[in-house]
């Protein structure tokens, strides 16, 4: 059977570092000649990993886009790949870089000029999930009942994703990172605002110009590590804590095991501290994490990737064909780069609350500056549904999505089992004018992005699942 090769690129512009990965994927129709086509990736190869460079800034608030573009095109040359050869991929701006004045301009400009990209300006929750996938921790958790926390520590933030049985059950982000205090010529050159707020309670705070070996530097790091340990142990209830970025931990099971990824993890597992060249606290932070008594009470697991976890998490994993029992509004297809949120439906009860919660959480994850974006609700394990159950579920979907939908923001439902046709047709029977895409036989996860192509003559649609993860086997 004929195979097709596509090329994918992942680019991560972080607080401290910028890096890039070029991969190739071999696609093949694995169904028989008389069967509905089923395209799968049968081979994945990393062709080129860039060096990890210091993220270039013009000043503290503006990313140097020209230097990043030069770096990217230099990597294309080294990989012997032209930008026009790229079919897909992701450019992700993470950590404190995502807060810079020109962050959005940078990702969109580079995406337009450097290939066909999935553009994801990741918020901290989504970033935590991407890093957990890239580190291999999500895959690792699929075969374990243990509750595992992946802690991705870069220059500015620690993004925590907690998972069990291959599902993310919660996230949290802290101002804990290797560049929150920087040095020059043996003196403190800069202290991040969150640490300044933390030290407001101190009688004698650390200040710019103090010695790099001042005991208060260690005290700051100790506070960071202690806060992380409290978060992982479920002991932090202070929603206004100066090191908390966003919400308190939202998982409800005790953490059993921890995995570190990100630049600081290079110091923890590999004795290869990428932070050293930057004259900051990264190496000392890693040492204090290793030595912390409360953190030692967890089981420590090793990641597949450390400093490259997020960029490795920016690849394409699989391309699929939907089932034949689907309901699609042809006028709104094709759809590109639609983020997915998993709506857990364990029983045929209280559909309204379950759908309402899922829609609210999806809005929190994917909306940018109060602008609602289209997203797909994914029902992974629907219980047996009677006709009355189907009607109740469709009413709940319409109640929370109908008022916001349009040709630009249709209702998009993805189902693992064979309910798409009946759910799609029932929604249209209740509300005839609502644009609806309802497909099945697709397996996705929260944080994946999907492209849905136009319907084929056989009645199926091609679906590209852009799992922001790349797991080497």
PDB file of C-alpha atoms in Angstrom, residues 7-307:
ATOM      1  CA  UNK A   7       7.251  16.767   8.069  1.00  0.00           C
ATOM      2  CA  UNK A   8       6.442  18.385  11.398  1.00  0.00           C
ATOM      3  CA  UNK A   9       8.182  21.115  13.383  1.00  0.00           C
ATOM      4  CA  UNK A  10       7.930  22.056  17.048  1.00  0.00           C
ATOM      5  CA  UNK A  11       9.237  25.410  18.279  1.00  0.00           C
ATOM      6  CA  UNK A  12       9.226  26.474  21.951  1.00  0.00           C
ATOM      7  CA  UNK A  13      10.022  30.075  22.902  1.00  0.00           C
ATOM      8  CA  UNK A  14      10.383  30.040  26.683  1.00  0.00           C
ATOM      9  CA  UNK A  15      11.374  32.413  29.470  1.00  0.00           C
ATOM     10  CA  UNK A  16      14.991  31.217  29.397  1.00  0.00           C
ATOM     11  CA  UNK A  17      15.473  29.203  26.245  1.00  0.00           C
ATOM     12  CA  UNK A  18      14.286  28.667  22.703  1.00  0.00           C
ATOM     13  CA  UNK A  19      14.524  25.332  20.913  1.00  0.00           C
ATOM     14  CA  UNK A  20      13.227  23.501  17.836  1.00  0.00           C
ATOM     15  CA  UNK A  21      12.626  19.909  16.713  1.00  0.00           C
ATOM     16  CA  UNK A  22      12.084  18.683  13.128  1.00  0.00           C
ATOM     17  CA  UNK A  23      10.363  15.294  12.735  1.00  0.00           C
ATOM     18  CA  UNK A  24       9.111  13.103   9.916  1.00  0.00           C
ATOM     19  CA  UNK A  25       6.039  10.858   9.991  1.00  0.00           C
ATOM     20  CA  UNK A  26       5.210   8.015   7.644  1.00  0.00           C
ATOM     21  CA  UNK A  27       1.463   7.708   6.904  1.00  0.00           C
ATOM     22  CA  UNK A  28      -0.255   4.612   5.530  1.00  0.00           C
ATOM     23  CA  UNK A  29      -3.784   3.420   4.835  1.00  0.00           C
ATOM     24  CA  UNK A  30      -3.980   0.349   7.096  1.00  0.00           C
ATOM     25  CA  UNK A  31      -7.518  -0.686   6.056  1.00  0.00           C
ATOM     26  CA  UNK A  32      -8.128  -3.273   3.369  1.00  0.00           C
ATOM     27  CA  UNK A  33      -9.049  -2.269  -0.186  1.00  0.00           C
ATOM     28  CA  UNK A  34     -12.768  -2.857   0.427  1.00  0.00           C
ATOM     29  CA  UNK A  35     -12.794  -1.082   3.785  1.00  0.00           C
ATOM     30  CA  UNK A  36     -13.205   2.557   4.755  1.00  0.00           C
ATOM     31  CA  UNK A  37      -9.718   4.146   4.583  1.00  0.00           C
ATOM     32  CA  UNK A  38      -7.920   4.378   7.913  1.00  0.00           C
ATOM     33  CA  UNK A  39      -4.758   6.429   7.840  1.00  0.00           C
ATOM     34  CA  UNK A  40      -2.247   5.832  10.610  1.00  0.00           C
ATOM     35  CA  UNK A  41       1.265   7.003  11.349  1.00  0.00           C
ATOM     36  CA  UNK A  42       3.390   3.871  11.138  1.00  0.00           C
ATOM     37  CA  UNK A  43       6.781   5.470  11.777  1.00  0.00           C
ATOM     38  CA  UNK A  44       8.018   8.564  13.638  1.00  0.00           C
ATOM     39  CA  UNK A  45      11.548   9.900  13.347  1.00  0.00           C
ATOM     40  CA  UNK A  46      13.248  12.921  14.893  1.00  0.00           C
ATOM     41  CA  UNK A  47      15.357  14.340  12.061  1.00  0.00           C
ATOM     42  CA  UNK A  48      16.917  17.310  13.832  1.00  0.00           C
ATOM     43  CA  UNK A  49      17.097  18.755  17.336  1.00  0.00           C
ATOM     44  CA  UNK A  50      18.355  22.307  17.555  1.00  0.00           C
ATOM     45  CA  UNK A  51      20.788  23.486  20.181  1.00  0.00           C
ATOM     46  CA  UNK A  52      19.057  25.112  23.160  1.00  0.00           C
ATOM     47  CA  UNK A  53      19.679  28.850  22.893  1.00  0.00           C
ATOM     48  CA  UNK A  54      18.974  31.699  25.294  1.00  0.00           C
ATOM     49  CA  UNK A  55      15.686  33.368  24.287  1.00  0.00           C
ATOM     50  CA  UNK A  56      16.672  36.702  22.695  1.00  0.00           C
ATOM     51  CA  UNK A  57      15.065  39.890  23.994  1.00  0.00           C
ATOM     52  CA  UNK A  58      15.406  43.479  22.749  1.00  0.00           C
ATOM     53  CA  UNK A  59      14.567  44.616  26.300  1.00  0.00           C
ATOM     54  CA  UNK A  60      12.757  43.094  29.291  1.00  0.00           C
ATOM     55  CA  UNK A  61       9.363  43.442  27.584  1.00  0.00           C
ATOM     56  CA  UNK A  62      10.031  42.739  23.889  1.00  0.00           C
ATOM     57  CA  UNK A  63      11.124  39.450  22.294  1.00  0.00           C
ATOM     58  CA  UNK A  64      13.709  39.824  19.495  1.00  0.00           C
ATOM     59  CA  UNK A  65      11.656  38.327  16.671  1.00  0.00           C
ATOM     60  CA  UNK A  66      14.381  38.883  14.037  1.00  0.00           C
ATOM     61  CA  UNK A  67      16.908  36.782  15.976  1.00  0.00           C
ATOM     62  CA  UNK A  68      14.365  34.006  16.552  1.00  0.00           C
ATOM     63  CA  UNK A  69      13.511  33.921  12.834  1.00  0.00           C
ATOM     64  CA  UNK A  70      17.224  33.732  11.961  1.00  0.00           C
ATOM     65  CA  UNK A  71      17.642  30.833  14.413  1.00  0.00           C
ATOM     66  CA  UNK A  72      14.663  28.950  12.941  1.00  0.00           C
ATOM     67  CA  UNK A  73      15.799  29.260   9.335  1.00  0.00           C
ATOM     68  CA  UNK A  74      19.322  28.246  10.324  1.00  0.00           C
ATOM     69  CA  UNK A  75      17.848  25.052  11.856  1.00  0.00           C
ATOM     70  CA  UNK A  76      15.884  24.372   8.653  1.00  0.00           C
ATOM     71  CA  UNK A  77      19.158  24.553   6.720  1.00  0.00           C
ATOM     72  CA  UNK A  78      20.879  22.179   9.149  1.00  0.00           C
ATOM     73  CA  UNK A  79      17.917  19.768   8.895  1.00  0.00           C
ATOM     74  CA  UNK A  80      17.998  20.120   5.085  1.00  0.00           C
ATOM     75  CA  UNK A  81      14.267  20.875   5.077  1.00  0.00           C
ATOM     76  CA  UNK A  82      12.550  23.847   3.424  1.00  0.00           C
ATOM     77  CA  UNK A  83       9.705  25.649   5.252  1.00  0.00           C
ATOM     78  CA  UNK A  84       7.432  24.775   2.324  1.00  0.00           C
ATOM     79  CA  UNK A  85       8.014  21.078   3.105  1.00  0.00           C
ATOM     80  CA  UNK A  86       6.379  21.415   6.541  1.00  0.00           C
ATOM     81  CA  UNK A  87       2.846  20.040   6.766  1.00  0.00           C
ATOM     82  CA  UNK A  88       2.120  20.704  10.393  1.00  0.00           C
ATOM     83  CA  UNK A  89       3.548  21.393  13.813  1.00  0.00           C
ATOM     84  CA  UNK A  90       3.334  23.858  16.672  1.00  0.00           C
ATOM     85  CA  UNK A  91       4.978  27.058  17.767  1.00  0.00           C
ATOM     86  CA  UNK A  92       4.424  27.577  21.464  1.00  0.00           C
ATOM     87  CA  UNK A  93       5.388  30.580  23.544  1.00  0.00           C
ATOM     88  CA  UNK A  94       5.678  29.622  27.192  1.00  0.00           C
ATOM     89  CA  UNK A  95       6.438  30.873  30.689  1.00  0.00           C
ATOM     90  CA  UNK A  96       7.016  34.594  31.127  1.00  0.00           C
ATOM     91  CA  UNK A  97       7.710  34.988  27.381  1.00  0.00           C
ATOM     92  CA  UNK A  98       3.954  34.586  26.815  1.00  0.00           C
ATOM     93  CA  UNK A  99       3.384  37.802  28.785  1.00  0.00           C
ATOM     94  CA  UNK A 100       5.684  39.983  26.658  1.00  0.00           C
ATOM     95  CA  UNK A 101       4.269  42.876  24.634  1.00  0.00           C
ATOM     96  CA  UNK A 102       4.841  41.261  21.225  1.00  0.00           C
ATOM     97  CA  UNK A 103       4.214  37.607  22.181  1.00  0.00           C
ATOM     98  CA  UNK A 104       1.158  37.176  19.939  1.00  0.00           C
ATOM     99  CA  UNK A 105       2.830  38.986  17.031  1.00  0.00           C
ATOM    100  CA  UNK A 106       5.886  36.725  17.336  1.00  0.00           C
ATOM    101  CA  UNK A 107       4.007  33.407  17.159  1.00  0.00           C
ATOM    102  CA  UNK A 108       1.735  34.506  14.317  1.00  0.00           C
ATOM    103  CA  UNK A 109       4.490  36.084  12.232  1.00  0.00           C
ATOM    104  CA  UNK A 110       6.771  33.071  12.595  1.00  0.00           C
ATOM    105  CA  UNK A 111       3.892  30.657  11.943  1.00  0.00           C
ATOM    106  CA  UNK A 112       3.014  32.486   8.722  1.00  0.00           C
ATOM    107  CA  UNK A 113       6.583  32.481   7.427  1.00  0.00           C
ATOM    108  CA  UNK A 114       8.090  29.272   8.720  1.00  0.00           C
ATOM    109  CA  UNK A 115       5.735  26.556   7.510  1.00  0.00           C
ATOM    110  CA  UNK A 116       2.186  25.324   8.093  1.00  0.00           C
ATOM    111  CA  UNK A 117       1.825  25.573  11.852  1.00  0.00           C
ATOM    112  CA  UNK A 118      -0.667  24.947  14.551  1.00  0.00           C
ATOM    113  CA  UNK A 119      -0.294  28.147  16.567  1.00  0.00           C
ATOM    114  CA  UNK A 120      -0.835  27.702  20.283  1.00  0.00           C
ATOM    115  CA  UNK A 121       0.001  30.543  22.631  1.00  0.00           C
ATOM    116  CA  UNK A 122      -0.211  28.180  25.552  1.00  0.00           C
ATOM    117  CA  UNK A 123      -1.638  29.360  28.844  1.00  0.00           C
ATOM    118  CA  UNK A 124      -0.048  27.837  31.938  1.00  0.00           C
ATOM    119  CA  UNK A 125      -2.585  24.992  32.313  1.00  0.00           C
ATOM    120  CA  UNK A 126      -2.271  23.937  28.679  1.00  0.00           C
ATOM    121  CA  UNK A 127       1.507  24.348  28.874  1.00  0.00           C
ATOM    122  CA  UNK A 128       1.580  21.933  31.828  1.00  0.00           C
ATOM    123  CA  UNK A 129      -0.309  19.311  29.809  1.00  0.00           C
ATOM    124  CA  UNK A 130       1.933  19.781  26.744  1.00  0.00           C
ATOM    125  CA  UNK A 131       5.072  19.371  28.870  1.00  0.00           C
ATOM    126  CA  UNK A 132       3.684  16.240  30.572  1.00  0.00           C
ATOM    127  CA  UNK A 133       3.056  14.695  27.169  1.00  0.00           C
ATOM    128  CA  UNK A 134       6.453  15.689  25.814  1.00  0.00           C
ATOM    129  CA  UNK A 135       8.219  14.333  28.927  1.00  0.00           C
ATOM    130  CA  UNK A 136       6.477  10.975  28.379  1.00  0.00           C
ATOM    131  CA  UNK A 137       4.796  11.201  31.794  1.00  0.00           C
ATOM    132  CA  UNK A 138       1.230  11.021  30.471  1.00  0.00           C
ATOM    133  CA  UNK A 139       2.111   7.857  28.537  1.00  0.00           C
ATOM    134  CA  UNK A 140       3.853   6.461  31.623  1.00  0.00           C
ATOM    135  CA  UNK A 141       0.731   7.045  33.732  1.00  0.00           C
ATOM    136  CA  UNK A 142      -1.481   5.006  31.368  1.00  0.00           C
ATOM    137  CA  UNK A 143      -0.171   1.764  32.838  1.00  0.00           C
ATOM    138  CA  UNK A 144      -0.249   2.846  36.478  1.00  0.00           C
ATOM    139  CA  UNK A 145      -2.838   3.468  39.167  1.00  0.00           C
ATOM    140  CA  UNK A 146      -0.387   5.891  40.782  1.00  0.00           C
ATOM    141  CA  UNK A 147      -1.259   9.586  40.771  1.00  0.00           C
ATOM    142  CA  UNK A 148       1.748  11.177  39.051  1.00  0.00           C
ATOM    143  CA  UNK A 149       2.633  14.877  38.978  1.00  0.00           C
ATOM    144  CA  UNK A 150       4.771  16.204  36.135  1.00  0.00           C
ATOM    145  CA  UNK A 151       6.491  19.424  37.234  1.00  0.00           C
ATOM    146  CA  UNK A 152       7.956  21.342  34.289  1.00  0.00           C
ATOM    147  CA  UNK A 153      10.356  23.973  35.660  1.00  0.00           C
ATOM    148  CA  UNK A 154      11.785  26.503  33.248  1.00  0.00           C
ATOM    149  CA  UNK A 155      13.138  29.988  33.764  1.00  0.00           C
ATOM    150  CA  UNK A 156      10.007  31.645  35.098  1.00  0.00           C
ATOM    151  CA  UNK A 157       7.366  29.084  36.022  1.00  0.00           C
ATOM    152  CA  UNK A 158       6.754  25.571  37.312  1.00  0.00           C
ATOM    153  CA  UNK A 159       3.813  24.069  35.403  1.00  0.00           C
ATOM    154  CA  UNK A 160       2.277  21.105  37.214  1.00  0.00           C
ATOM    155  CA  UNK A 161       0.024  18.524  35.537  1.00  0.00           C
ATOM    156  CA  UNK A 162      -1.314  15.670  37.664  1.00  0.00           C
ATOM    157  CA  UNK A 163      -2.476  12.478  35.961  1.00  0.00           C
ATOM    158  CA  UNK A 164      -3.713   8.958  36.569  1.00  0.00           C
ATOM    159  CA  UNK A 165      -4.486   6.146  34.097  1.00  0.00           C
ATOM    160  CA  UNK A 166      -3.385   8.427  31.239  1.00  0.00           C
ATOM    161  CA  UNK A 167      -5.855  11.207  32.095  1.00  0.00           C
ATOM    162  CA  UNK A 168      -4.966  14.681  33.361  1.00  0.00           C
ATOM    163  CA  UNK A 169      -6.887  15.194  36.622  1.00  0.00           C
ATOM    164  CA  UNK A 170      -5.586  18.630  37.579  1.00  0.00           C
ATOM    165  CA  UNK A 171      -3.108  21.445  36.993  1.00  0.00           C
ATOM    166  CA  UNK A 172      -1.408  24.258  38.884  1.00  0.00           C
ATOM    167  CA  UNK A 173       1.290  26.817  38.070  1.00  0.00           C
ATOM    168  CA  UNK A 174       3.801  28.490  40.373  1.00  0.00           C
ATOM    169  CA  UNK A 175       6.305  31.316  40.027  1.00  0.00           C
ATOM    170  CA  UNK A 176       9.175  28.886  40.556  1.00  0.00           C
ATOM    171  CA  UNK A 177      12.005  28.983  38.024  1.00  0.00           C
ATOM    172  CA  UNK A 178      15.702  29.208  37.351  1.00  0.00           C
ATOM    173  CA  UNK A 179      15.756  32.847  36.230  1.00  0.00           C
ATOM    174  CA  UNK A 180      13.676  34.487  38.942  1.00  0.00           C
ATOM    175  CA  UNK A 181      16.955  35.785  40.374  1.00  0.00           C
ATOM    176  CA  UNK A 182      19.803  36.613  37.966  1.00  0.00           C
ATOM    177  CA  UNK A 183      23.393  37.559  38.702  1.00  0.00           C
ATOM    178  CA  UNK A 184      26.143  39.588  37.058  1.00  0.00           C
ATOM    179  CA  UNK A 185      29.742  39.891  38.236  1.00  0.00           C
ATOM    180  CA  UNK A 186      28.918  38.168  41.520  1.00  0.00           C
ATOM    181  CA  UNK A 187      26.012  40.487  42.343  1.00  0.00           C
ATOM    182  CA  UNK A 188      22.212  40.209  42.130  1.00  0.00           C
ATOM    183  CA  UNK A 189      21.255  41.829  38.821  1.00  0.00           C
ATOM    184  CA  UNK A 190      17.485  41.215  38.818  1.00  0.00           C
ATOM    185  CA  UNK A 191      14.714  39.841  41.063  1.00  0.00           C
ATOM    186  CA  UNK A 192      11.353  38.888  39.562  1.00  0.00           C
ATOM    187  CA  UNK A 193       8.191  40.711  40.757  1.00  0.00           C
ATOM    188  CA  UNK A 194       6.659  37.569  42.372  1.00  0.00           C
ATOM    189  CA  UNK A 195       9.757  37.160  44.559  1.00  0.00           C
ATOM    190  CA  UNK A 196       9.638  40.857  45.432  1.00  0.00           C
ATOM    191  CA  UNK A 197       6.025  40.339  46.598  1.00  0.00           C
ATOM    192  CA  UNK A 198       7.076  37.248  48.554  1.00  0.00           C
ATOM    193  CA  UNK A 199       9.774  39.246  50.377  1.00  0.00           C
ATOM    194  CA  UNK A 200       7.389  42.049  51.360  1.00  0.00           C
ATOM    195  CA  UNK A 201       6.803  40.043  54.571  1.00  0.00           C
ATOM    196  CA  UNK A 202      10.541  39.952  55.333  1.00  0.00           C
ATOM    197  CA  UNK A 203      12.192  42.436  57.712  1.00  0.00           C
ATOM    198  CA  UNK A 204      15.215  42.737  55.408  1.00  0.00           C
ATOM    199  CA  UNK A 205      14.476  41.674  51.791  1.00  0.00           C
ATOM    200  CA  UNK A 206      17.120  40.779  49.215  1.00  0.00           C
ATOM    201  CA  UNK A 207      17.829  43.652  46.798  1.00  0.00           C
ATOM    202  CA  UNK A 208      19.533  44.230  43.452  1.00  0.00           C
ATOM    203  CA  UNK A 209      23.237  44.777  44.070  1.00  0.00           C
ATOM    204  CA  UNK A 210      23.476  42.317  46.978  1.00  0.00           C
ATOM    205  CA  UNK A 211      26.108  39.572  46.768  1.00  0.00           C
ATOM    206  CA  UNK A 212      25.207  36.483  44.724  1.00  0.00           C
ATOM    207  CA  UNK A 213      26.133  34.282  47.693  1.00  0.00           C
ATOM    208  CA  UNK A 214      23.929  36.249  50.133  1.00  0.00           C
ATOM    209  CA  UNK A 215      22.053  33.882  52.476  1.00  0.00           C
ATOM    210  CA  UNK A 216      18.764  35.501  51.436  1.00  0.00           C
ATOM    211  CA  UNK A 217      19.176  34.078  47.909  1.00  0.00           C
ATOM    212  CA  UNK A 218      19.055  30.584  49.431  1.00  0.00           C
ATOM    213  CA  UNK A 219      16.134  31.671  51.607  1.00  0.00           C
ATOM    214  CA  UNK A 220      14.180  32.684  48.465  1.00  0.00           C
ATOM    215  CA  UNK A 221      14.913  29.357  46.792  1.00  0.00           C
ATOM    216  CA  UNK A 222      13.943  27.503  49.988  1.00  0.00           C
ATOM    217  CA  UNK A 223      10.574  29.351  49.980  1.00  0.00           C
ATOM    218  CA  UNK A 224      10.014  28.333  46.334  1.00  0.00           C
ATOM    219  CA  UNK A 225      10.817  24.681  46.980  1.00  0.00           C
ATOM    220  CA  UNK A 226       8.750  24.664  50.179  1.00  0.00           C
ATOM    221  CA  UNK A 227       5.743  26.142  48.359  1.00  0.00           C
ATOM    222  CA  UNK A 228       6.035  23.496  45.621  1.00  0.00           C
ATOM    223  CA  UNK A 229       6.169  20.739  48.271  1.00  0.00           C
ATOM    224  CA  UNK A 230       3.071  22.169  49.992  1.00  0.00           C
ATOM    225  CA  UNK A 231       1.172  22.314  46.690  1.00  0.00           C
ATOM    226  CA  UNK A 232       2.052  18.695  45.836  1.00  0.00           C
ATOM    227  CA  UNK A 233       1.117  17.559  49.355  1.00  0.00           C
ATOM    228  CA  UNK A 234      -2.268  19.320  49.259  1.00  0.00           C
ATOM    229  CA  UNK A 235      -1.279  21.665  52.105  1.00  0.00           C
ATOM    230  CA  UNK A 236      -1.587  25.024  50.316  1.00  0.00           C
ATOM    231  CA  UNK A 237      -4.969  26.729  50.680  1.00  0.00           C
ATOM    232  CA  UNK A 238      -3.826  30.343  50.220  1.00  0.00           C
ATOM    233  CA  UNK A 239      -5.292  31.460  46.893  1.00  0.00           C
ATOM    234  CA  UNK A 240      -3.413  34.779  47.217  1.00  0.00           C
ATOM    235  CA  UNK A 241       0.024  33.203  47.732  1.00  0.00           C
ATOM    236  CA  UNK A 242       2.578  35.418  45.911  1.00  0.00           C
ATOM    237  CA  UNK A 243       4.127  32.416  44.146  1.00  0.00           C
ATOM    238  CA  UNK A 244       0.782  31.074  42.862  1.00  0.00           C
ATOM    239  CA  UNK A 245       0.035  31.888  39.225  1.00  0.00           C
ATOM    240  CA  UNK A 246      -3.724  31.502  38.707  1.00  0.00           C
ATOM    241  CA  UNK A 247      -5.791  28.920  40.549  1.00  0.00           C
ATOM    242  CA  UNK A 248      -5.018  26.627  43.474  1.00  0.00           C
ATOM    243  CA  UNK A 249      -4.447  22.911  42.723  1.00  0.00           C
ATOM    244  CA  UNK A 250      -7.667  21.400  41.328  1.00  0.00           C
ATOM    245  CA  UNK A 251      -6.912  17.679  41.648  1.00  0.00           C
ATOM    246  CA  UNK A 252      -8.636  15.736  44.415  1.00  0.00           C
ATOM    247  CA  UNK A 253      -6.385  12.713  44.904  1.00  0.00           C
ATOM    248  CA  UNK A 254      -3.098  12.590  46.836  1.00  0.00           C
ATOM    249  CA  UNK A 255      -0.001  12.608  44.616  1.00  0.00           C
ATOM    250  CA  UNK A 256       2.063   9.383  44.763  1.00  0.00           C
ATOM    251  CA  UNK A 257       4.916  10.071  42.369  1.00  0.00           C
ATOM    252  CA  UNK A 258       6.681  13.075  40.826  1.00  0.00           C
ATOM    253  CA  UNK A 259       8.532  13.669  37.572  1.00  0.00           C
ATOM    254  CA  UNK A 260      10.503  16.816  36.773  1.00  0.00           C
ATOM    255  CA  UNK A 261      10.930  18.200  33.263  1.00  0.00           C
ATOM    256  CA  UNK A 262      12.121  21.535  31.853  1.00  0.00           C
ATOM    257  CA  UNK A 263      15.554  23.141  31.972  1.00  0.00           C
ATOM    258  CA  UNK A 264      15.962  22.756  35.735  1.00  0.00           C
ATOM    259  CA  UNK A 265      15.302  19.000  35.400  1.00  0.00           C
ATOM    260  CA  UNK A 266      18.502  18.719  33.337  1.00  0.00           C
ATOM    261  CA  UNK A 267      20.382  19.498  36.553  1.00  0.00           C
ATOM    262  CA  UNK A 268      18.293  17.026  38.564  1.00  0.00           C
ATOM    263  CA  UNK A 269      18.618  13.924  36.381  1.00  0.00           C
ATOM    264  CA  UNK A 270      21.502  14.498  34.003  1.00  0.00           C
ATOM    265  CA  UNK A 271      24.128  16.589  35.804  1.00  0.00           C
ATOM    266  CA  UNK A 272      23.862  18.767  32.724  1.00  0.00           C
ATOM    267  CA  UNK A 273      22.751  22.169  33.891  1.00  0.00           C
ATOM    268  CA  UNK A 274      21.638  24.203  30.903  1.00  0.00           C
ATOM    269  CA  UNK A 275      21.113  27.101  33.337  1.00  0.00           C
ATOM    270  CA  UNK A 276      24.827  27.463  34.215  1.00  0.00           C
ATOM    271  CA  UNK A 277      25.657  29.707  31.307  1.00  0.00           C
ATOM    272  CA  UNK A 278      22.886  32.104  32.324  1.00  0.00           C
ATOM    273  CA  UNK A 279      24.255  33.116  35.747  1.00  0.00           C
ATOM    274  CA  UNK A 280      21.045  32.482  37.660  1.00  0.00           C
ATOM    275  CA  UNK A 281      19.614  30.261  40.419  1.00  0.00           C
ATOM    276  CA  UNK A 282      18.743  27.245  38.217  1.00  0.00           C
ATOM    277  CA  UNK A 283      21.470  24.912  39.468  1.00  0.00           C
ATOM    278  CA  UNK A 284      20.955  25.806  43.127  1.00  0.00           C
ATOM    279  CA  UNK A 285      17.186  25.356  42.725  1.00  0.00           C
ATOM    280  CA  UNK A 286      17.750  21.847  41.325  1.00  0.00           C
ATOM    281  CA  UNK A 287      20.006  20.897  44.247  1.00  0.00           C
ATOM    282  CA  UNK A 288      17.494  22.117  46.817  1.00  0.00           C
ATOM    283  CA  UNK A 289      14.672  20.210  45.098  1.00  0.00           C
ATOM    284  CA  UNK A 290      16.720  16.993  45.336  1.00  0.00           C
ATOM    285  CA  UNK A 291      17.538  17.572  49.006  1.00  0.00           C
ATOM    286  CA  UNK A 292      14.079  18.656  50.207  1.00  0.00           C
ATOM    287  CA  UNK A 293      12.811  16.194  52.816  1.00  0.00           C
ATOM    288  CA  UNK A 294       9.097  16.546  52.014  1.00  0.00           C
ATOM    289  CA  UNK A 295       9.693  16.055  48.265  1.00  0.00           C
ATOM    290  CA  UNK A 296      11.748  12.940  49.031  1.00  0.00           C
ATOM    291  CA  UNK A 297       8.609  11.348  50.512  1.00  0.00           C
ATOM    292  CA  UNK A 298       7.232  10.977  46.952  1.00  0.00           C
ATOM    293  CA  UNK A 299       8.283   8.282  44.511  1.00  0.00           C
ATOM    294  CA  UNK A 300      10.647   9.921  41.985  1.00  0.00           C
ATOM    295  CA  UNK A 301      10.290   8.796  38.363  1.00  0.00           C
ATOM    296  CA  UNK A 302      12.470   9.708  35.385  1.00  0.00           C
ATOM    297  CA  UNK A 303      11.153  11.590  32.329  1.00  0.00           C
ATOM    298  CA  UNK A 304      11.904  10.672  28.725  1.00  0.00           C
ATOM    299  CA  UNK A 305      12.720  14.325  28.051  1.00  0.00           C
ATOM    300  CA  UNK A 306      13.875  17.111  30.380  1.00  0.00           C
ATOM    301  CA  UNK A 307      14.845  20.469  28.854  1.00  0.00           C
TER     302      UNK A 307
END
